[in-house]
Short mmCIF file of C-alpha atoms and ligand atoms in Angstrom, two decimals:
data_model
loop_
_atom_site.label_atom_id
_atom_site.label_comp_id
_atom_site.label_asym_id
_atom_site.label_seq_id
_atom_site.Cartn_x
_atom_site.Cartn_y
_atom_site.Cartn_z
CA MET A 1 -69.43 7.73 -38.56
CA ASN A 2 -69.67 5.79 -35.69
CA THR A 3 -67.26 2.73 -36.18
CA LYS A 4 -67.12 2.33 -32.45
CA ASN A 5 -67.58 -1.49 -32.98
CA MET A 6 -66.82 -2.48 -36.26
CA GLY A 7 -64.26 -4.02 -36.77
CA PHE A 8 -60.47 -3.49 -38.60
CA ASN A 9 -61.13 -2.83 -42.56
CA THR A 10 -63.98 -0.33 -41.80
CA ILE A 11 -61.72 1.85 -38.98
CA CYS A 12 -59.40 2.05 -41.64
CA THR A 13 -62.06 2.78 -44.64
CA HIS A 14 -64.42 4.97 -42.46
CA HIS A 15 -62.97 6.04 -38.59
CA GLY A 16 -61.87 10.02 -38.69
CA GLU A 17 -63.19 10.50 -42.35
CA ILE A 18 -64.36 14.57 -42.69
CA LYS A 19 -67.63 14.64 -43.97
CA ASP A 20 -68.28 16.71 -46.67
CA GLU A 21 -71.21 18.14 -46.17
CA GLN A 22 -70.98 21.24 -49.19
CA PHE A 23 -71.10 18.02 -52.26
CA LYS A 24 -71.59 14.54 -50.21
CA GLY A 25 -68.91 13.94 -52.05
CA ALA A 26 -67.31 10.61 -51.50
CA ILE A 27 -63.67 10.87 -49.47
CA SER A 28 -62.40 13.16 -46.94
CA PRO A 29 -62.19 16.42 -48.69
CA ILE A 30 -58.58 18.01 -48.57
CA TYR A 31 -57.53 21.17 -46.12
CA MET A 32 -54.60 23.26 -47.54
CA SER A 33 -55.33 26.12 -44.97
CA THR A 34 -51.75 27.54 -43.38
CA SER A 35 -53.86 29.86 -42.05
CA TYR A 36 -57.63 29.88 -40.09
CA ALA A 37 -59.55 32.58 -38.05
CA PHE A 38 -59.21 32.07 -34.21
CA GLU A 39 -62.15 29.96 -33.52
CA GLY A 40 -62.13 31.19 -29.81
CA VAL A 41 -59.09 31.47 -27.77
CA ASP A 42 -57.64 27.98 -27.42
CA VAL A 43 -57.56 26.63 -30.32
CA LYS A 44 -55.20 28.03 -32.96
CA ARG A 45 -55.01 26.18 -36.32
CA TYR A 46 -51.05 25.67 -37.68
CA PRO A 47 -49.85 22.89 -39.70
CA ARG A 48 -46.90 22.73 -37.49
CA TYR A 49 -49.30 22.36 -34.05
CA PHE A 50 -50.76 19.14 -35.58
CA ASN A 51 -53.76 19.88 -35.65
CA THR A 52 -54.99 20.76 -39.17
CA PRO A 53 -58.97 19.59 -39.99
CA ASN A 54 -57.35 16.55 -41.77
CA GLN A 55 -54.13 15.97 -39.36
CA GLU A 56 -57.02 16.10 -36.77
CA ALA A 57 -59.15 13.32 -38.34
CA LEU A 58 -56.01 11.47 -39.68
CA SER A 59 -54.41 10.95 -36.38
CA LYS A 60 -58.23 9.60 -34.41
CA LYS A 61 -58.11 6.85 -37.80
CA ILE A 62 -54.30 5.54 -36.44
CA ALA A 63 -54.76 5.94 -32.75
CA LYS A 64 -57.89 3.62 -33.17
CA LEU A 65 -56.19 1.16 -35.64
CA GLU A 66 -53.42 1.11 -32.59
CA LYS A 67 -55.67 0.61 -30.00
CA GLY A 68 -54.66 3.81 -28.13
CA GLU A 69 -56.23 6.96 -27.37
CA SER A 70 -54.67 10.31 -29.27
CA SER A 71 -51.49 10.00 -32.20
CA LEU A 72 -49.27 12.48 -33.72
CA ILE A 73 -48.39 12.35 -37.41
CA PHE A 74 -44.74 13.52 -38.55
CA GLY A 75 -42.98 14.41 -41.81
CA SER A 76 -41.77 10.68 -41.56
CA GLY A 77 -40.53 8.23 -39.46
CA MET A 78 -36.86 9.64 -37.96
CA ALA A 79 -39.04 12.96 -37.08
CA ALA A 80 -41.47 10.70 -35.16
CA ILE A 81 -38.93 8.99 -33.60
CA SER A 82 -36.52 11.70 -33.15
CA THR A 83 -39.11 13.69 -31.86
CA THR A 84 -40.83 10.93 -28.97
CA LEU A 85 -37.03 10.35 -27.76
CA PHE A 86 -36.95 13.64 -27.16
CA ALA A 87 -40.01 14.29 -25.30
CA PHE A 88 -38.82 11.57 -22.76
CA LEU A 89 -35.31 12.10 -22.22
CA GLN A 90 -33.13 14.59 -20.96
CA LYS A 91 -29.55 14.48 -20.11
CA GLY A 92 -28.16 12.94 -17.16
CA ASP A 93 -31.11 10.20 -18.15
CA HIS A 94 -30.34 6.71 -19.91
CA ILE A 95 -32.73 4.57 -22.25
CA VAL A 96 -32.12 0.87 -22.79
CA LEU A 97 -32.26 -0.11 -26.57
CA GLN A 98 -32.37 -3.84 -27.97
CA ARG A 99 -28.61 -3.67 -30.79
CA THR A 100 -31.34 -4.72 -34.06
CA LEU A 101 -32.71 -1.36 -34.78
CA TYR A 102 -33.31 -0.12 -37.52
CA GLY A 103 -29.91 2.11 -38.88
CA GLY A 104 -31.98 5.46 -38.89
CA THR A 105 -32.58 4.77 -35.21
CA ALA A 106 -28.84 3.69 -34.86
CA ASN A 107 -27.06 6.35 -36.22
CA LEU A 108 -29.24 8.64 -34.46
CA ILE A 109 -28.32 7.62 -30.60
CA ASN A 110 -24.97 6.94 -31.60
CA GLU A 111 -23.99 10.33 -33.48
CA GLU A 112 -26.50 12.81 -31.39
CA PHE A 113 -27.33 11.37 -27.64
CA LYS A 114 -23.81 12.18 -25.92
CA LYS A 115 -24.01 15.13 -27.52
CA HIS A 116 -27.31 15.46 -25.08
CA GLY A 117 -25.72 14.32 -22.75
CA ILE A 118 -28.22 11.01 -22.53
CA GLU A 119 -26.40 7.87 -21.46
CA PHE A 120 -27.75 4.36 -23.60
CA SER A 121 -26.78 0.77 -23.85
CA TYR A 122 -27.65 -2.09 -25.54
CA VAL A 123 -29.21 -5.50 -25.16
CA ASP A 124 -27.31 -8.40 -27.63
CA ALA A 125 -29.50 -10.81 -25.63
CA GLN A 126 -33.46 -10.50 -26.98
CA THR A 127 -34.56 -11.66 -23.82
CA PRO A 128 -37.02 -9.73 -20.83
CA GLU A 129 -33.40 -10.56 -18.87
CA GLY A 130 -30.88 -9.53 -20.91
CA PHE A 131 -33.24 -6.05 -20.45
CA LYS A 132 -33.25 -6.07 -16.88
CA GLN A 133 -29.41 -6.52 -16.80
CA LYS A 134 -29.11 -3.27 -18.41
CA ILE A 135 -31.81 -1.00 -16.16
CA GLN A 136 -29.60 1.82 -13.96
CA PRO A 137 -31.45 3.78 -11.28
CA ASN A 138 -31.31 6.87 -13.95
CA THR A 139 -33.32 4.66 -16.73
CA LYS A 140 -35.98 6.66 -18.24
CA VAL A 141 -37.10 4.62 -21.45
CA ILE A 142 -37.01 1.30 -23.37
CA TYR A 143 -36.67 1.33 -26.91
CA ILE A 144 -38.15 -2.05 -28.96
CA GLU A 145 -38.52 -2.63 -32.53
CA THR A 146 -40.12 -6.62 -32.72
CA PRO A 147 -40.44 -8.40 -35.67
CA SER A 148 -36.63 -7.08 -36.14
CA ASN A 149 -34.92 -6.04 -38.75
CA PRO A 150 -33.27 -8.22 -41.26
CA LEU A 151 -33.10 -11.86 -39.24
CA LEU A 152 -37.03 -10.84 -37.63
CA THR A 153 -36.09 -11.61 -34.37
CA ILE A 154 -39.28 -11.33 -31.77
CA ILE A 155 -39.09 -9.60 -28.53
CA ASP A 156 -41.59 -10.71 -25.67
CA ILE A 157 -43.87 -7.97 -25.48
CA LYS A 158 -46.11 -7.94 -22.80
CA SER A 159 -42.79 -9.24 -20.55
CA ILE A 160 -40.76 -6.33 -21.90
CA ALA A 161 -43.80 -3.91 -21.21
CA ASP A 162 -44.55 -5.07 -17.00
CA LEU A 163 -40.34 -5.18 -16.72
CA ALA A 164 -40.70 -1.61 -17.44
CA LYS A 165 -43.69 -0.31 -15.08
CA GLU A 166 -42.14 -2.43 -11.75
CA ASN A 167 -39.20 0.12 -12.50
CA ASN A 168 -41.70 3.33 -13.67
CA ILE A 169 -39.95 2.96 -17.47
CA VAL A 170 -41.81 4.10 -20.05
CA THR A 171 -41.73 1.41 -23.34
CA ILE A 172 -41.52 2.23 -26.77
CA ILE A 173 -41.50 -0.03 -29.68
CA ASP A 174 -41.20 0.23 -33.10
CA ASN A 175 -44.02 -1.82 -34.64
CA THR A 176 -43.56 -0.65 -38.31
CA PHE A 177 -42.27 -4.33 -39.63
CA ALA A 178 -45.57 -4.86 -38.14
CA SER A 179 -47.55 -2.82 -38.80
CA PRO A 180 -51.46 -2.29 -36.29
CA VAL A 181 -52.24 -5.24 -38.55
CA ASN A 182 -50.51 -7.81 -37.08
CA GLN A 183 -49.67 -6.48 -33.79
CA ASN A 184 -50.78 -4.18 -31.40
CA PRO A 185 -48.53 -3.62 -28.72
CA ILE A 186 -50.63 -1.57 -26.63
CA LEU A 187 -52.74 -4.41 -25.38
CA PHE A 188 -49.85 -5.98 -24.04
CA GLY A 189 -48.70 -3.08 -21.98
CA ILE A 190 -46.81 -0.67 -24.24
CA ASP A 191 -46.39 2.74 -23.77
CA ILE A 192 -46.02 4.33 -26.49
CA VAL A 193 -45.95 2.38 -30.61
CA ILE A 194 -44.47 4.59 -33.02
CA HIS A 195 -44.53 3.50 -37.09
CA SER A 196 -42.61 4.67 -40.33
CA ALA A 197 -45.72 4.76 -42.35
CA THR A 198 -43.69 5.49 -45.48
CA LYS A 199 -43.98 1.74 -45.04
CA TYR A 200 -47.10 -0.03 -44.70
CA LEU A 201 -49.66 2.32 -43.34
CA GLY A 202 -48.70 4.41 -47.01
CA GLY A 203 -48.21 0.92 -48.64
CA HIS A 204 -47.43 2.23 -52.19
CA SER A 205 -43.88 3.80 -51.87
CA ASP A 206 -44.59 7.52 -52.62
CA ILE A 207 -44.96 8.79 -48.86
CA LEU A 208 -43.11 9.70 -46.26
CA ALA A 209 -44.78 10.06 -42.93
CA GLY A 210 -44.56 8.42 -39.52
CA ALA A 211 -46.99 8.19 -36.61
CA VAL A 212 -46.79 7.83 -32.86
CA ILE A 213 -49.63 6.74 -31.08
CA SER A 214 -50.25 6.86 -26.97
CA SER A 215 -53.00 8.62 -24.07
CA GLU A 216 -53.83 10.94 -24.35
CA LYS A 217 -51.31 12.27 -21.91
CA ASN A 218 -48.05 11.43 -23.39
CA ILE A 219 -49.02 12.59 -26.46
CA ASP A 220 -49.55 15.65 -24.69
CA GLN A 221 -45.83 15.74 -23.59
CA ILE A 222 -44.16 14.49 -27.10
CA PHE A 223 -46.39 17.22 -28.71
CA GLN A 224 -44.86 20.25 -26.66
CA VAL A 225 -41.89 18.55 -28.36
CA ALA A 226 -42.81 18.18 -31.67
CA LYS A 227 -44.48 21.97 -31.95
CA ASN A 228 -40.56 23.11 -31.51
CA PHE A 229 -38.58 20.90 -33.69
CA GLY A 230 -41.31 21.11 -36.37
CA GLY A 231 -41.04 17.74 -38.32
CA SER A 232 -45.41 18.44 -38.87
CA LEU A 233 -46.85 16.43 -42.16
CA SER A 234 -47.83 18.40 -45.15
CA ASP A 235 -51.52 18.20 -45.16
CA PHE A 236 -51.56 17.19 -49.11
CA THR A 237 -49.89 13.93 -47.91
CA VAL A 238 -51.70 13.47 -44.76
CA TRP A 239 -54.55 13.02 -47.48
CA MET A 240 -52.61 10.71 -49.32
CA LEU A 241 -51.99 8.59 -46.44
CA GLU A 242 -55.66 8.91 -44.98
CA ARG A 243 -56.86 7.14 -48.67
CA SER A 244 -53.77 4.84 -48.89
CA ILE A 245 -54.96 3.30 -44.89
CA LYS A 246 -58.00 2.68 -46.13
CA THR A 247 -56.79 -0.34 -47.86
CA LEU A 248 -53.71 -1.41 -45.57
CA GLY A 249 -55.78 -4.25 -44.08
CA ILE A 250 -56.23 -6.07 -46.93
CA ARG A 251 -53.25 -5.32 -48.71
CA VAL A 252 -51.08 -6.45 -44.84
CA GLN A 253 -53.46 -9.29 -45.41
CA ARG A 254 -52.69 -10.56 -48.84
CA GLN A 255 -48.41 -9.90 -47.97
CA ASN A 256 -48.79 -11.93 -44.80
CA LYS A 257 -50.32 -15.04 -46.38
CA ASN A 258 -47.89 -13.83 -49.40
CA ALA A 259 -44.82 -14.37 -47.76
CA LEU A 260 -46.13 -17.13 -45.09
CA LYS A 261 -46.49 -19.08 -48.47
CA LEU A 262 -42.98 -18.38 -49.66
CA ALA A 263 -41.36 -18.90 -46.17
CA LYS A 264 -42.25 -22.34 -47.02
CA TRP A 265 -41.57 -23.09 -50.16
CA LEU A 266 -38.21 -21.77 -49.82
CA LYS A 267 -37.60 -23.17 -46.13
CA LYS A 268 -37.93 -26.90 -49.04
CA HIS A 269 -36.14 -25.39 -51.82
CA GLU A 270 -32.91 -27.45 -52.11
CA ASP A 271 -30.59 -23.97 -53.48
CA ILE A 272 -31.72 -22.71 -49.75
CA ALA A 273 -29.65 -22.59 -47.08
CA ARG A 274 -31.92 -20.74 -44.66
CA VAL A 275 -34.89 -19.12 -44.11
CA TYR A 276 -36.24 -16.48 -41.62
CA TYR A 277 -40.24 -16.16 -40.95
CA PRO A 278 -41.56 -15.87 -37.17
CA GLY A 279 -44.12 -17.40 -38.86
CA LEU A 280 -42.75 -21.17 -39.58
CA LYS A 281 -42.63 -23.75 -36.72
CA SER A 282 -38.67 -23.57 -37.33
CA HIS A 283 -37.95 -20.32 -36.32
CA PRO A 284 -36.18 -19.58 -33.03
CA ASP A 285 -39.24 -17.41 -31.40
CA HIS A 286 -42.09 -18.44 -33.01
CA GLU A 287 -43.70 -19.17 -29.76
CA ILE A 288 -43.57 -15.61 -29.25
CA ALA A 289 -44.96 -14.56 -32.32
CA LYS A 290 -47.99 -16.97 -32.29
CA LYS A 291 -48.91 -14.72 -29.11
CA GLN A 292 -48.94 -11.22 -29.84
CA MET A 293 -48.94 -11.53 -33.45
CA THR A 294 -52.09 -12.11 -35.00
CA GLY A 295 -50.23 -12.31 -38.84
CA TYR A 296 -46.60 -12.74 -39.34
CA GLY A 297 -45.98 -9.82 -42.07
CA GLY A 298 -44.92 -9.41 -44.81
CA MET A 299 -41.10 -9.55 -43.84
CA LEU A 300 -39.23 -12.12 -44.58
CA SER A 301 -34.82 -12.86 -45.01
CA PHE A 302 -33.23 -15.90 -46.42
CA GLU A 303 -29.44 -17.36 -47.68
CA LEU A 304 -28.77 -18.97 -51.00
CA LYS A 305 -26.68 -22.20 -50.90
CA GLU A 306 -22.64 -21.96 -50.95
CA GLY A 307 -21.88 -21.70 -54.35
CA ILE A 308 -24.86 -19.01 -55.36
CA ASP A 309 -23.96 -15.55 -55.99
CA ALA A 310 -26.49 -13.50 -53.97
CA SER A 311 -25.73 -10.56 -55.77
CA LYS A 312 -25.45 -12.23 -58.67
CA PHE A 313 -29.23 -14.03 -57.82
CA GLN A 314 -29.96 -9.62 -57.55
CA LYS A 315 -29.33 -8.61 -60.38
CA GLU A 316 -31.36 -11.75 -62.00
CA LEU A 317 -34.81 -11.08 -61.02
CA LYS A 318 -37.40 -9.81 -63.27
CA LEU A 319 -40.54 -8.30 -61.22
CA ILE A 320 -38.30 -8.77 -57.56
CA LYS A 321 -37.25 -5.53 -57.45
CA SER A 322 -33.92 -3.94 -55.45
CA SER A 323 -34.35 -1.31 -53.58
CA MET A 324 -34.09 0.30 -49.95
CA SER A 325 -37.27 0.20 -48.74
CA LEU A 326 -40.02 -2.26 -48.03
CA ALA A 327 -43.84 -2.61 -48.08
CA GLY A 328 -45.39 -1.62 -51.06
CA VAL A 329 -47.39 -3.07 -52.74
CA GLU A 330 -44.36 -4.48 -55.12
CA SER A 331 -42.72 -7.43 -53.70
CA THR A 332 -38.84 -5.58 -53.19
CA ILE A 333 -35.28 -6.97 -52.38
CA LEU A 334 -32.18 -6.14 -50.29
CA SER A 335 -28.88 -6.73 -49.30
CA PRO A 336 -28.57 -5.78 -45.67
CA THR A 337 -24.34 -6.16 -46.37
CA LEU A 338 -24.52 -3.91 -48.96
CA THR A 339 -27.86 -1.66 -47.75
CA SER A 340 -28.53 -0.93 -44.54
CA HIS A 341 -26.04 -2.47 -42.49
CA ALA A 342 -23.41 -1.49 -45.04
CA LEU A 343 -22.14 1.06 -41.99
CA LEU A 344 -21.11 -1.78 -39.28
CA THR A 345 -18.75 -2.96 -39.49
CA GLU A 346 -18.43 -7.11 -40.40
CA GLU A 347 -17.56 -8.09 -36.64
CA GLU A 348 -20.41 -6.18 -35.91
CA ARG A 349 -22.65 -7.85 -38.52
CA ASN A 350 -21.36 -11.05 -37.27
CA LEU A 351 -22.87 -9.98 -33.80
CA GLN A 352 -26.44 -10.25 -35.21
CA GLY A 353 -25.99 -12.98 -37.01
CA ILE A 354 -26.31 -10.89 -41.05
CA LYS A 355 -24.31 -12.59 -43.46
CA ASP A 356 -22.97 -11.62 -46.22
CA GLY A 357 -25.33 -13.81 -48.44
CA LEU A 358 -28.02 -13.15 -46.57
CA LEU A 359 -31.06 -11.72 -48.55
CA ARG A 360 -34.08 -9.44 -47.28
CA LEU A 361 -37.21 -9.90 -49.17
CA SER A 362 -39.98 -7.34 -48.16
CA VAL A 363 -43.12 -9.60 -50.14
CA GLY A 364 -46.02 -7.09 -52.16
CA ILE A 365 -49.55 -8.33 -53.22
CA GLU A 366 -48.31 -10.48 -56.48
CA GLU A 367 -49.56 -13.50 -57.51
CA LYS A 368 -47.49 -16.35 -55.56
CA GLU A 369 -46.80 -18.25 -58.10
CA ASP A 370 -45.32 -15.60 -60.22
CA LEU A 371 -42.90 -14.40 -57.28
CA MET A 372 -42.40 -18.19 -56.81
CA GLN A 373 -41.05 -17.79 -60.40
CA ASP A 374 -39.21 -15.50 -60.16
CA ILE A 375 -36.92 -16.31 -58.12
CA GLN A 376 -36.86 -20.10 -59.81
CA GLN A 377 -35.07 -18.53 -63.08
CA ALA A 378 -32.66 -15.87 -61.86
CA ILE A 379 -30.77 -19.11 -59.05
CA GLU A 380 -31.38 -21.36 -62.41
CA LYS A 381 -28.88 -18.44 -64.25
CA VAL A 382 -26.42 -17.96 -60.98
CA LYS A 383 -26.05 -21.57 -60.15
CA VAL A 384 -22.74 -23.65 -60.84
CA PRO A 385 -23.56 -26.33 -63.07
CA GLU A 386 -22.67 -29.28 -61.47
CA LEU A 387 -19.99 -30.74 -63.14
CA GLU A 388 -21.12 -34.16 -65.28
CA HIS A 389 -19.16 -37.05 -64.97
C1 LIG B 1 -38.28 3.24 -42.51
C2 LIG B 1 -37.87 2.77 -41.19
C3 LIG B 1 -38.31 3.51 -40.01
C4 LIG B 1 -37.16 5.50 -40.43
O1 LIG B 1 -38.67 5.81 -40.62
P1 LIG B 1 -38.95 7.39 -42.56
O2 LIG B 1 -39.81 7.07 -43.00
O3 LIG B 1 -37.49 5.95 -42.89
O4 LIG B 1 -37.32 8.05 -41.40
C5 LIG B 1 -38.21 3.38 -38.60
N1 LIG B 1 -37.58 2.17 -38.57
C6 LIG B 1 -38.11 1.16 -39.06
C7 LIG B 1 -38.58 -0.63 -38.36
C8 LIG B 1 -37.71 1.05 -40.71
O5 LIG B 1 -38.62 0.74 -41.14
#
């Protein structure tokens, strides 16, 4: 199928698909072989070489969705992140990272990099100036994540890419929260885009996977390390992921809509103290978000008014599930203090602006009225009745 001039949802549905020549089936056949006859001297197909028929087919689709030349699919988001970082950093090198990172990425840096003699600096100010100040002569990589977890702060992607280019530094972005539906960082000059495909690309809370998208040249450099680290994805899950991505566009567009509606409703709600959503005009980074995002995503955070206990509120929710992960078709909620950011000290959390009563909501595709009603009934159960006079 030639999808050259076709739009996003057509690429999601068709690009890269394997034609079933034998039976003319509607979907890509699945090839589970771990052993393939030599086709020629150069092609050695093997799952850990990221080149089985299903791996290659899906890589094409994912690369196209992110406007990159090539991509690799990994066994998890962390496999994609760790492999990519070690492909561009070695002993004596330095990396600049934003402070508010996905917890697993922060653990990787804090626990592994010292052992390998790789230096790192975190940036607290989310501005290009803040990043510039941390650059050293041995800085090789700048790593960002926008929108960030859990406060949905936005970093100006193009400014960071420009800054890095001036200094001959490779840029990497974790684009998981935005998904390729809402943000294509390569268009703003970012070198390498990473996804935890466990989230929006998978979208049904039943796949663990990761992906890296970049130029042919960068992907080859990552591949040289990837084949040694062995983090490829099984072909069955590759095939599941292809199936999931067919609906990526319509799922995320719906999640964008639901989240925007919910954010506006929560903002006006008398029992809600604060809402964090880049699609709200009141969000401090709304103007930057507008420049670089085509939709504002399905993630939002909020704080309940004082006197409404966040843990009790969470327990009273019936439709919205408490869950560690995010981005499924079902809405889920978590307390960053008790889960994703529990390993940080209270001081570190305060530094990032994460209050104990903060709740992070991953908005699903349900009817927005049902989600609002669920939140409303939980608030009413937990709210301490005002004293009658
Ligand atoms: C979940 C997540 C990851 C890690 O992905 P896994 O698939 O769990 O390994 C990385 N970055 C972000 C933003 C995530 O949400």
